PDB file of C-alpha atoms and ligand atoms in Angstrom:
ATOM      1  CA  UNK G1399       9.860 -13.099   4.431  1.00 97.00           C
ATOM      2  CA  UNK G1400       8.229 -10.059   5.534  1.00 98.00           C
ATOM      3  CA  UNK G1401       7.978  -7.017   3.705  1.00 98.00           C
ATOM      4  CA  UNK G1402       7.142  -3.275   4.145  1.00 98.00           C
ATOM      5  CA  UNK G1403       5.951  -1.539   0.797  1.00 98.00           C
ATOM      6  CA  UNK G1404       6.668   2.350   0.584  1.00 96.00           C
ATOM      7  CA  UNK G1405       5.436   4.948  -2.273  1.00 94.00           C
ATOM      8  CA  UNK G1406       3.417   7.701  -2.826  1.00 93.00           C
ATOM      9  CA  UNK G1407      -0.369   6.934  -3.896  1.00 90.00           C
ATOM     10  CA  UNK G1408      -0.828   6.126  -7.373  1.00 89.00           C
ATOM     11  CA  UNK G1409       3.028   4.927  -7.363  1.00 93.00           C
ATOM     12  CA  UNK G1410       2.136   1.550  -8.087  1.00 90.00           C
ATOM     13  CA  UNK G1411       2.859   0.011  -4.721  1.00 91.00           C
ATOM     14  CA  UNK G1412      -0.785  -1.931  -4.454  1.00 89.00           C
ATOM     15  CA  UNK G1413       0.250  -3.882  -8.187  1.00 90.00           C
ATOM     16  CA  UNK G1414       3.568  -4.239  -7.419  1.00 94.00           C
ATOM     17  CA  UNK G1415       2.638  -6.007  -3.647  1.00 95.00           C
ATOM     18  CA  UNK G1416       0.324  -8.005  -5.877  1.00 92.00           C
ATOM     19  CA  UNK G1417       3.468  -9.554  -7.915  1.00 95.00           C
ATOM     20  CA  UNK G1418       5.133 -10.365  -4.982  1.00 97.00           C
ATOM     21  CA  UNK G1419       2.296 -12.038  -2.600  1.00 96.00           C
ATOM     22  CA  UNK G1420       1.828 -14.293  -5.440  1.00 96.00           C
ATOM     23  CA  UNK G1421       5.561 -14.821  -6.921  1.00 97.00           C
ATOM     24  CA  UNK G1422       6.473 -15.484  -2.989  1.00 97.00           C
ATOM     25  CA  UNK G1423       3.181 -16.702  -1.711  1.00 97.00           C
ATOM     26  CA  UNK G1424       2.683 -13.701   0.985  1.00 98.00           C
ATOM     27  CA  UNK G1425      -0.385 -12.542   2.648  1.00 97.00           C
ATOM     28  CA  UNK G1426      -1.003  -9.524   1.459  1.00 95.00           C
ATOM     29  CA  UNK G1427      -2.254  -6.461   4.110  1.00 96.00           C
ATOM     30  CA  UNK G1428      -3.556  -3.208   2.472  1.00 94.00           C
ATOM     31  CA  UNK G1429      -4.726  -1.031   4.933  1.00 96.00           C
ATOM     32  CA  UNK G1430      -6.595   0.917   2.604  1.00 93.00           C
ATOM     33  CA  UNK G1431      -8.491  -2.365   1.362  1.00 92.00           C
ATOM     34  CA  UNK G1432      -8.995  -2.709   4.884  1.00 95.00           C
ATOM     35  CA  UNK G1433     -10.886   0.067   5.179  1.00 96.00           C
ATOM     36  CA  UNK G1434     -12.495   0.124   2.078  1.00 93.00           C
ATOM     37  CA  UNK G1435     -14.095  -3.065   2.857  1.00 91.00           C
ATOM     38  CA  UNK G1436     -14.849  -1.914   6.156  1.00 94.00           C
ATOM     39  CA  UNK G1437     -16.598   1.044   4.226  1.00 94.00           C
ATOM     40  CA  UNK G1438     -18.519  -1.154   2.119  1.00 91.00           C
ATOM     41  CA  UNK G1439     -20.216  -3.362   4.750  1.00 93.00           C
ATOM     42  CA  UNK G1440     -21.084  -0.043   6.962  1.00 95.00           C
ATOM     43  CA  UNK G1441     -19.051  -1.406  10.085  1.00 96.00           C
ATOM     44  CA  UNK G1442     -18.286   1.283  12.871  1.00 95.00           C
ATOM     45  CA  UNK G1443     -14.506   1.668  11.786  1.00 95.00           C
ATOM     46  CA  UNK G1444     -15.640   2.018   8.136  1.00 95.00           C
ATOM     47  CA  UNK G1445     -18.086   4.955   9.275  1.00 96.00           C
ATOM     48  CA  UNK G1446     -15.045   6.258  11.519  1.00 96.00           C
ATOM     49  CA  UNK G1447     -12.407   6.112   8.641  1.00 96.00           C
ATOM     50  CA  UNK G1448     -14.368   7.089   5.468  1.00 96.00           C
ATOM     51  CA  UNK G1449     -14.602  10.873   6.888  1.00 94.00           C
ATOM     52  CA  UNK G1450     -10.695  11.268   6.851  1.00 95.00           C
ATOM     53  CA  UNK G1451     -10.835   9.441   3.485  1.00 94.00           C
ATOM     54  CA  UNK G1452     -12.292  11.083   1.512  1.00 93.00           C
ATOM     55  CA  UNK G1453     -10.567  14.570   2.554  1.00 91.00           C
ATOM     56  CA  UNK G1454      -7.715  12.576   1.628  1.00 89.00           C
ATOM     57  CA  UNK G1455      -6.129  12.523   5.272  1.00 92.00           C
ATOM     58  CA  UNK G1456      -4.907   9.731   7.506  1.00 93.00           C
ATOM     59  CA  UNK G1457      -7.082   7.716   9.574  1.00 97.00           C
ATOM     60  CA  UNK G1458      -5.846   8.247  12.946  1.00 97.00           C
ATOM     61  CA  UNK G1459      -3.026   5.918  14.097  1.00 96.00           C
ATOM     62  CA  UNK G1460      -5.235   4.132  17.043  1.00 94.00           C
ATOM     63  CA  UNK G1461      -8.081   3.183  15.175  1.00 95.00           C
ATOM     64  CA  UNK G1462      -4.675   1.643  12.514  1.00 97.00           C
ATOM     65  CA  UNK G1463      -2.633   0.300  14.674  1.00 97.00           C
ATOM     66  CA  UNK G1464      -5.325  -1.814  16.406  1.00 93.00           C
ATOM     67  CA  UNK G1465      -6.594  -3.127  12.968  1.00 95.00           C
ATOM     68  CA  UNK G1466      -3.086  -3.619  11.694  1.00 97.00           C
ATOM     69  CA  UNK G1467      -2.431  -5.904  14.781  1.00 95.00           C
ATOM     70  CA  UNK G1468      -5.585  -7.889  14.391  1.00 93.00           C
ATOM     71  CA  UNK G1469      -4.531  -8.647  10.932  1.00 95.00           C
ATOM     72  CA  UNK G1470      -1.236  -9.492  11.986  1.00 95.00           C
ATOM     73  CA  UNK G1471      -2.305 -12.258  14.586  1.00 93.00           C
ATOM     74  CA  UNK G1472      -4.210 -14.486  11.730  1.00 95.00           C
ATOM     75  CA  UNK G1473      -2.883 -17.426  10.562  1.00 96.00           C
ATOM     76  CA  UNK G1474      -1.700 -16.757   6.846  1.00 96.00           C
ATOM     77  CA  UNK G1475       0.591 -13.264   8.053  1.00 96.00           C
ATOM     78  CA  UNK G1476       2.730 -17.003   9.376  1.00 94.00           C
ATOM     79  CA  UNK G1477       4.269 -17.878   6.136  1.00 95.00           C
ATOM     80  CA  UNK G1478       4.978 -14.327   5.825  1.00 97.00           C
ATOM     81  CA  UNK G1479       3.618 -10.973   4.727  1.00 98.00           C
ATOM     82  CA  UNK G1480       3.849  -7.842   2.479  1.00 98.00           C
ATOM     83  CA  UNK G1481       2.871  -4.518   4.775  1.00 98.00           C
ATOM     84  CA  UNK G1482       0.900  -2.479   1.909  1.00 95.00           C
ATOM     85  CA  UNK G1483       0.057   1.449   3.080  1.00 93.00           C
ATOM     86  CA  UNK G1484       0.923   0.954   6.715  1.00 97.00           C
ATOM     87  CA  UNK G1485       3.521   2.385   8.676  1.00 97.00           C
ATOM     88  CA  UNK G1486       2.421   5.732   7.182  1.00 93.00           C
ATOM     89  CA  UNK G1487       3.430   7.566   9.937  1.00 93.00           C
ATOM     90  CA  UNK G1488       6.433   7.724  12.644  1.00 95.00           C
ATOM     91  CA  UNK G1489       4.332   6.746  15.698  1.00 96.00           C
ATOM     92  CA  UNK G1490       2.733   3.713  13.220  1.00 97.00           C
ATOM     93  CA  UNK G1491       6.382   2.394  12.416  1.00 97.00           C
ATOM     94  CA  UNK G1492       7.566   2.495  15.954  1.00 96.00           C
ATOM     95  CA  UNK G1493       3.713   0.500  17.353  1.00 97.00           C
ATOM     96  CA  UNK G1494       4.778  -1.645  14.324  1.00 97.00           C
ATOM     97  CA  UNK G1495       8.550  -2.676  16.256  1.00 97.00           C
ATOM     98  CA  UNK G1496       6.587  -2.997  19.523  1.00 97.00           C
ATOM     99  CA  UNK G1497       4.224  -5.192  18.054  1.00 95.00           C
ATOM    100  CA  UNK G1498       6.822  -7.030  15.904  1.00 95.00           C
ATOM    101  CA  UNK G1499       8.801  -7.297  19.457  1.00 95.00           C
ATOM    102  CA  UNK G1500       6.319  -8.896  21.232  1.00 94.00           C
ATOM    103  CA  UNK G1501       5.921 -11.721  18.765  1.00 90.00           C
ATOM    104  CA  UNK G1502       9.852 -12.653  18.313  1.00 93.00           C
ATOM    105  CA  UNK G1503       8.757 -11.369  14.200  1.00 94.00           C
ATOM    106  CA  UNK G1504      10.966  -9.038  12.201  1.00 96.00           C
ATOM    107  CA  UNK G1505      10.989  -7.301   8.727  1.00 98.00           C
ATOM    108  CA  UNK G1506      13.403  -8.149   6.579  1.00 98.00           C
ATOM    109  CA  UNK G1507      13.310  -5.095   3.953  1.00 98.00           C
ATOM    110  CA  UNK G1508      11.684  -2.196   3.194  1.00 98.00           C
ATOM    111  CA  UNK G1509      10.692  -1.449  -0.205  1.00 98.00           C
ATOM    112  CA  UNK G1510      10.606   2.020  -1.517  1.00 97.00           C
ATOM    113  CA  UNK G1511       8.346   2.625  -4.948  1.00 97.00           C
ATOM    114  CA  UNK G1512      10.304   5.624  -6.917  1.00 95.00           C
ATOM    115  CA  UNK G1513       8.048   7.606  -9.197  1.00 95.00           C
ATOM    116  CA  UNK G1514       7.755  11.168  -9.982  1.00 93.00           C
ATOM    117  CA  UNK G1515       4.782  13.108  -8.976  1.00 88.00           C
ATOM    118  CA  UNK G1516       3.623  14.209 -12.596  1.00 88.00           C
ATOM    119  CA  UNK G1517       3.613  11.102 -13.730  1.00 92.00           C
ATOM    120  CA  UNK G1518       2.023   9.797 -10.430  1.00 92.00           C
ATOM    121  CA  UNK G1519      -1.017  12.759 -11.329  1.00 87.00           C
ATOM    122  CA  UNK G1520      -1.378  10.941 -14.840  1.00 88.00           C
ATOM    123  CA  UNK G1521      -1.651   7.779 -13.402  1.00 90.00           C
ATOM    124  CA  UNK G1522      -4.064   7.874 -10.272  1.00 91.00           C
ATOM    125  CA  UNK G1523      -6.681   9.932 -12.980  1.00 90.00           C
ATOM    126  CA  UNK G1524      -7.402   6.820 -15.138  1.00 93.00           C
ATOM    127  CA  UNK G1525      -6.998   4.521 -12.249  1.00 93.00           C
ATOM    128  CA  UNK G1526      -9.904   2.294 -11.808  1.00 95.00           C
ATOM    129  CA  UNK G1527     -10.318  -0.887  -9.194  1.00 94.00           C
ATOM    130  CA  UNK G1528     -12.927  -3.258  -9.226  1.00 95.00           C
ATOM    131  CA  UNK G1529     -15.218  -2.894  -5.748  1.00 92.00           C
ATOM    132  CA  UNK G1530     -15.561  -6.952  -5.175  1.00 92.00           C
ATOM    133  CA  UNK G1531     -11.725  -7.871  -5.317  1.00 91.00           C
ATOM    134  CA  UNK G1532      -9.767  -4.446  -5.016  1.00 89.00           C
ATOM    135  CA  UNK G1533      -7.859  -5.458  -8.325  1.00 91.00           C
ATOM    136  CA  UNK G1534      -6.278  -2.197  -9.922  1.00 90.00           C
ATOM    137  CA  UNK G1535      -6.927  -1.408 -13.485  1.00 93.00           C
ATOM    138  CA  UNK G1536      -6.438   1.828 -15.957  1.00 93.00           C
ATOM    139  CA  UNK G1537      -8.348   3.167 -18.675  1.00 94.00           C
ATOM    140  CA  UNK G1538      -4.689   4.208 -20.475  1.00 91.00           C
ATOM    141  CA  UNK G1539      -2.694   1.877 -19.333  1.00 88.00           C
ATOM    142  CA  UNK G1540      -3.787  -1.428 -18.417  1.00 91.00           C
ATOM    143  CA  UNK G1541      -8.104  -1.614 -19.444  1.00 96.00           C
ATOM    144  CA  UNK G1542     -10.338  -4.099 -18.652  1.00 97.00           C
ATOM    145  CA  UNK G1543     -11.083  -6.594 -21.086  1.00 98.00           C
ATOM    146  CA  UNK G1544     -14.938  -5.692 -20.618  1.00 97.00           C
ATOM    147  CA  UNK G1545     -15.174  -1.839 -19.841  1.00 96.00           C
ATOM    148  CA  UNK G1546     -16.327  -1.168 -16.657  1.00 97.00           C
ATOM    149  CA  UNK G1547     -16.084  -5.457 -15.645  1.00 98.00           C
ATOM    150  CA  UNK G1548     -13.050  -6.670 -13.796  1.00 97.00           C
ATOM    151  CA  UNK G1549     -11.153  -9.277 -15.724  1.00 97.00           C
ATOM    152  CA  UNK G1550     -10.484 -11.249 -12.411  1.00 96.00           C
ATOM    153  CA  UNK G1551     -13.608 -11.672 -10.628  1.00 97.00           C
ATOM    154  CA  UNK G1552     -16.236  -9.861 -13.575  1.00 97.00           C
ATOM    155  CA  UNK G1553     -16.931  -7.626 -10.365  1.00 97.00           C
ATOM    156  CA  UNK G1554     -18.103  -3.523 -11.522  1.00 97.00           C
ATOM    157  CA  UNK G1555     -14.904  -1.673 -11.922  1.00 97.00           C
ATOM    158  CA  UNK G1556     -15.117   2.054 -10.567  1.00 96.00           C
ATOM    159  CA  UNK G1557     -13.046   5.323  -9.980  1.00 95.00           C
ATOM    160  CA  UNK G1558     -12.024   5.720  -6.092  1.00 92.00           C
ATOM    161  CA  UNK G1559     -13.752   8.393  -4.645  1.00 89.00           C
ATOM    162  CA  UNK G1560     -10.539   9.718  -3.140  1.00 91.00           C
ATOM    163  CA  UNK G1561      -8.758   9.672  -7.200  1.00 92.00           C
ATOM    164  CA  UNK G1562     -10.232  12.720  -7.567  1.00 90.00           C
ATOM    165  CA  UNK G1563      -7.212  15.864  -8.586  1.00 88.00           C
ATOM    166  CA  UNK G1564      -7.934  17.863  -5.257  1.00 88.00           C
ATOM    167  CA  UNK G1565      -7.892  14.726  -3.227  1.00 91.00           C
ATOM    168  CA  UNK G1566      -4.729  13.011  -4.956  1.00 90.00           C
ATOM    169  CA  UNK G1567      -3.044  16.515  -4.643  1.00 89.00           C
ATOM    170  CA  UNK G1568      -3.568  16.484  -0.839  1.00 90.00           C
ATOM    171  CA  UNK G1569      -2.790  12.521  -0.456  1.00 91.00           C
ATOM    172  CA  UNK G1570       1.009  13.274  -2.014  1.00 91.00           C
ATOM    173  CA  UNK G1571       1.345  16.677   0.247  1.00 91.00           C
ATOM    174  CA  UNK G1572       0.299  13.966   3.367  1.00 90.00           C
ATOM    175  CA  UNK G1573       2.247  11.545   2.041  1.00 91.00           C
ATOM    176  CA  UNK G1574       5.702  13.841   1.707  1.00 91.00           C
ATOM    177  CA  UNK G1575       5.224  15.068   5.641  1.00 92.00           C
ATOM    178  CA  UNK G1576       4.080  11.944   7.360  1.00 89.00           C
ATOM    179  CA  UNK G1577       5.150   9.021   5.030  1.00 85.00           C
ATOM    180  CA  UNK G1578       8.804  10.549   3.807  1.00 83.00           C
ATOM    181  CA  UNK G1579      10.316  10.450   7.177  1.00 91.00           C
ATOM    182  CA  UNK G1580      10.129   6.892   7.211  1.00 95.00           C
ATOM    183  CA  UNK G1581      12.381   6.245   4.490  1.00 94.00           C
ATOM    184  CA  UNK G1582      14.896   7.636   6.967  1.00 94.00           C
ATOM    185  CA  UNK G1583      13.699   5.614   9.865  1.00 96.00           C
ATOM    186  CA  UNK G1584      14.547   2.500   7.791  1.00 97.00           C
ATOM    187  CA  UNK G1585      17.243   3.636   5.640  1.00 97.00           C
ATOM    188  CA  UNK G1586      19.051   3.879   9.202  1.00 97.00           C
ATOM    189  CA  UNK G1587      18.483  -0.051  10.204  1.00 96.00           C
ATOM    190  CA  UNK G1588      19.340  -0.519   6.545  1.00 97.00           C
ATOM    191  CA  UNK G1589      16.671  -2.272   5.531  1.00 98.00           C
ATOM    192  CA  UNK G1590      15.587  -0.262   2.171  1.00 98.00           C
ATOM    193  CA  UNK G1591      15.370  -1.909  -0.998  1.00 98.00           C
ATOM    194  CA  UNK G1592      14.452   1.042  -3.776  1.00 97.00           C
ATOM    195  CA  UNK G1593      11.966  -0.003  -6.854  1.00 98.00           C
ATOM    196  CA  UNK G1594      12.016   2.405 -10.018  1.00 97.00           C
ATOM    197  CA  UNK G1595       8.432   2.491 -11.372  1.00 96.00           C
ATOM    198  CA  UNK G1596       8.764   5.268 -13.718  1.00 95.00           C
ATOM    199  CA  UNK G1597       8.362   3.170 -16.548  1.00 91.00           C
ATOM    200  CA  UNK G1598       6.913   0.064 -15.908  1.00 89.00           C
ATOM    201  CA  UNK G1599       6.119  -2.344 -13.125  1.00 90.00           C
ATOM    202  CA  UNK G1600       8.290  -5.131 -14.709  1.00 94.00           C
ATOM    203  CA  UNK G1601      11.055  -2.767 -14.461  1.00 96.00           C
ATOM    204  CA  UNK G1602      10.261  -1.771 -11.060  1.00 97.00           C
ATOM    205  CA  UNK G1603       9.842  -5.620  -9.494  1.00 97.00           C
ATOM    206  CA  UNK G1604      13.054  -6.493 -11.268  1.00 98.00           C
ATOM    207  CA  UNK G1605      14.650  -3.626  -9.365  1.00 98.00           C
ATOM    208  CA  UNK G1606      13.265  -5.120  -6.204  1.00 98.00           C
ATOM    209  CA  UNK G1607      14.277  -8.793  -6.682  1.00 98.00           C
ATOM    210  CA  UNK G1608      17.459  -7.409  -7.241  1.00 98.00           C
ATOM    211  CA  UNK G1609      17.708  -5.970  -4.026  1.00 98.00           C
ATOM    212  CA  UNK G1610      16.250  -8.439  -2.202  1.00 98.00           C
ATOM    213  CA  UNK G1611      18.936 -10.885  -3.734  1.00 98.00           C
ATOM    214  CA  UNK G1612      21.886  -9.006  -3.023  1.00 97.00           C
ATOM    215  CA  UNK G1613      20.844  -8.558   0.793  1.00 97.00           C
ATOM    216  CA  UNK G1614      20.670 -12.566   0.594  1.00 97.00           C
ATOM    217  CA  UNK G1615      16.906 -12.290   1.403  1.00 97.00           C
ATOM    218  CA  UNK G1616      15.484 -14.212  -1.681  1.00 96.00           C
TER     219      UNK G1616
HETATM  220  P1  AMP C2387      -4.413   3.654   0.010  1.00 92.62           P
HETATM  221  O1  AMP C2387      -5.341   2.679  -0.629  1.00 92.62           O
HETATM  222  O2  AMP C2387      -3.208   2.973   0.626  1.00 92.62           O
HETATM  223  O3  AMP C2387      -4.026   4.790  -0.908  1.00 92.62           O
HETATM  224  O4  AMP C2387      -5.194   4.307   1.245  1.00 92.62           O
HETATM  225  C1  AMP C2387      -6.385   5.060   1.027  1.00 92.62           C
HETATM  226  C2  AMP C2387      -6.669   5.935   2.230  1.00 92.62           C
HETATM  227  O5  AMP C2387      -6.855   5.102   3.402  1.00 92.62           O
HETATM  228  C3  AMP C2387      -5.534   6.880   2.610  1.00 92.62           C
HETATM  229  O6  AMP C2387      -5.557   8.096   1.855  1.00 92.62           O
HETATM  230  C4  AMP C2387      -5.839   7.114   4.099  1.00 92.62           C
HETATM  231  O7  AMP C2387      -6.927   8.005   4.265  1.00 92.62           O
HETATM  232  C5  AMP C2387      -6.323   5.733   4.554  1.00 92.62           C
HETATM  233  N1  AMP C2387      -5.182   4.913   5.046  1.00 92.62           N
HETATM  234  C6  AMP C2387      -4.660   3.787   4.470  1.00 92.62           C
HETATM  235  N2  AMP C2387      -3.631   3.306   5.199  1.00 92.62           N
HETATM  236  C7  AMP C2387      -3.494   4.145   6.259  1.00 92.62           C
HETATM  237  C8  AMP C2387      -2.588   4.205   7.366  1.00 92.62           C
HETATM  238  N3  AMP C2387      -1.590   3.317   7.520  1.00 92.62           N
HETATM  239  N4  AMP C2387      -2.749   5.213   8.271  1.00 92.62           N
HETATM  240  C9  AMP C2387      -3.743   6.114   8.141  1.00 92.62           C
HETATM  241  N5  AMP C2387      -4.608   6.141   7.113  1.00 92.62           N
HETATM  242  C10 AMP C2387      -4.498   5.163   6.172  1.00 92.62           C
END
């Protein structure tokens, strides 16, 4: 099964991908880990992206693309794969179908993360993720059992540098014009499957396995 995740940041895409690459054994593919890590260990693309990142603003679809399509060609994306933060844009949906193309691969849904934006503000403000294994945490919601010490890997658990109000408020206006459209794009080859996360992320992967079942994918 391969997947596409959708949503606004701080919608609770990354957790709710999390749920399903291990309920469904999936590789997971977060583009912004991707970079993050690249970030971290000073490589040329993480020097490239981090400018754009931290104003909050895409990374330009070449530099993407090519790293999407790297990912794509190892070995675990085989048993399948859960898209996390990429297509973002028009031109990176439509390099996904050529690359999909040339490798006989399709994706099966698309799922869309519902939330609304003032609750999305709450959320990404006590956000926290641990810098060694990306896992997402919140100071309100969901704390470490340590402050400050992931519960997964005991790795330091920090504030993104792009959670910041001025950043997050330019992430959702980026996200409306560039990401919104492709709800559309899909919603036309019928492949969207919606997740509520307004309340809860139990709620919201119930919503999705729901879906999924009733388009005879799971
Ligand atoms: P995320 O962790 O998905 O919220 O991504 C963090 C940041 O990484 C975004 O605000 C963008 O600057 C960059 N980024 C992640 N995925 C993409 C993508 N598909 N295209 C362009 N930029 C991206």
């Amino acid at each position: 099964m391969n997947l596409i995740i959708l949503g606004a940041p701080g919608s609770g895409k990354g957790t709710s991908a999390t749920v399903l690459r291990e309920k469904y054994s999936l590789a997971h593919i977060s583009t912004g880990d991707i970079f993050r890590s690249n970030i971290k260990n000073g490589t040329p693309l993480g020097v490239e992206a981090k400018s754009y990142i931290d104003k909050g603003e895409l990374v330009p679809d070449s530099l993407t693309v090519s790293m999407v399509e790297d990912r794509l060609s190892q070995d675990d994306c085989k048993k399948g794969y859960i898209l996390d933060g990429f297509p973002r844009t028009l031109a990176q949906a439509e390099a996904l179908e050529e690359m999909l193309a040339k490798n006989n691969d399709k994706i099966d849904a698309v799922l869309s993360i519902i939330v609304d934006d003032e609750i999305i503000k709450d959320r990404v403000g006590s956000r926290r993720v641990c810098e060694k294994c990306g896992a997402s945490f919140n100071i309100k919601f969901k704390p470490t059992m340590v402050p400050g010490v992931c519960d997964l890997c005991a790795g330091n658990v920090i504030q993104r540098a792009d959670d910041n109000p001025e950043t997050v408020a330019n992430r959702l206006t980026t996200y409306y014009k560039n990401t919104q459209p492709l709800i559309d794009f899909y919603a036309n080859k019928g492949l969207i499957v919606e997740g509520n996360n307004n309340v809860d992320s139990n709620k919201c992967i119930a919503d999705i396995e729901n879906g999924l079942k009733a388009k005879g994918i799971i």
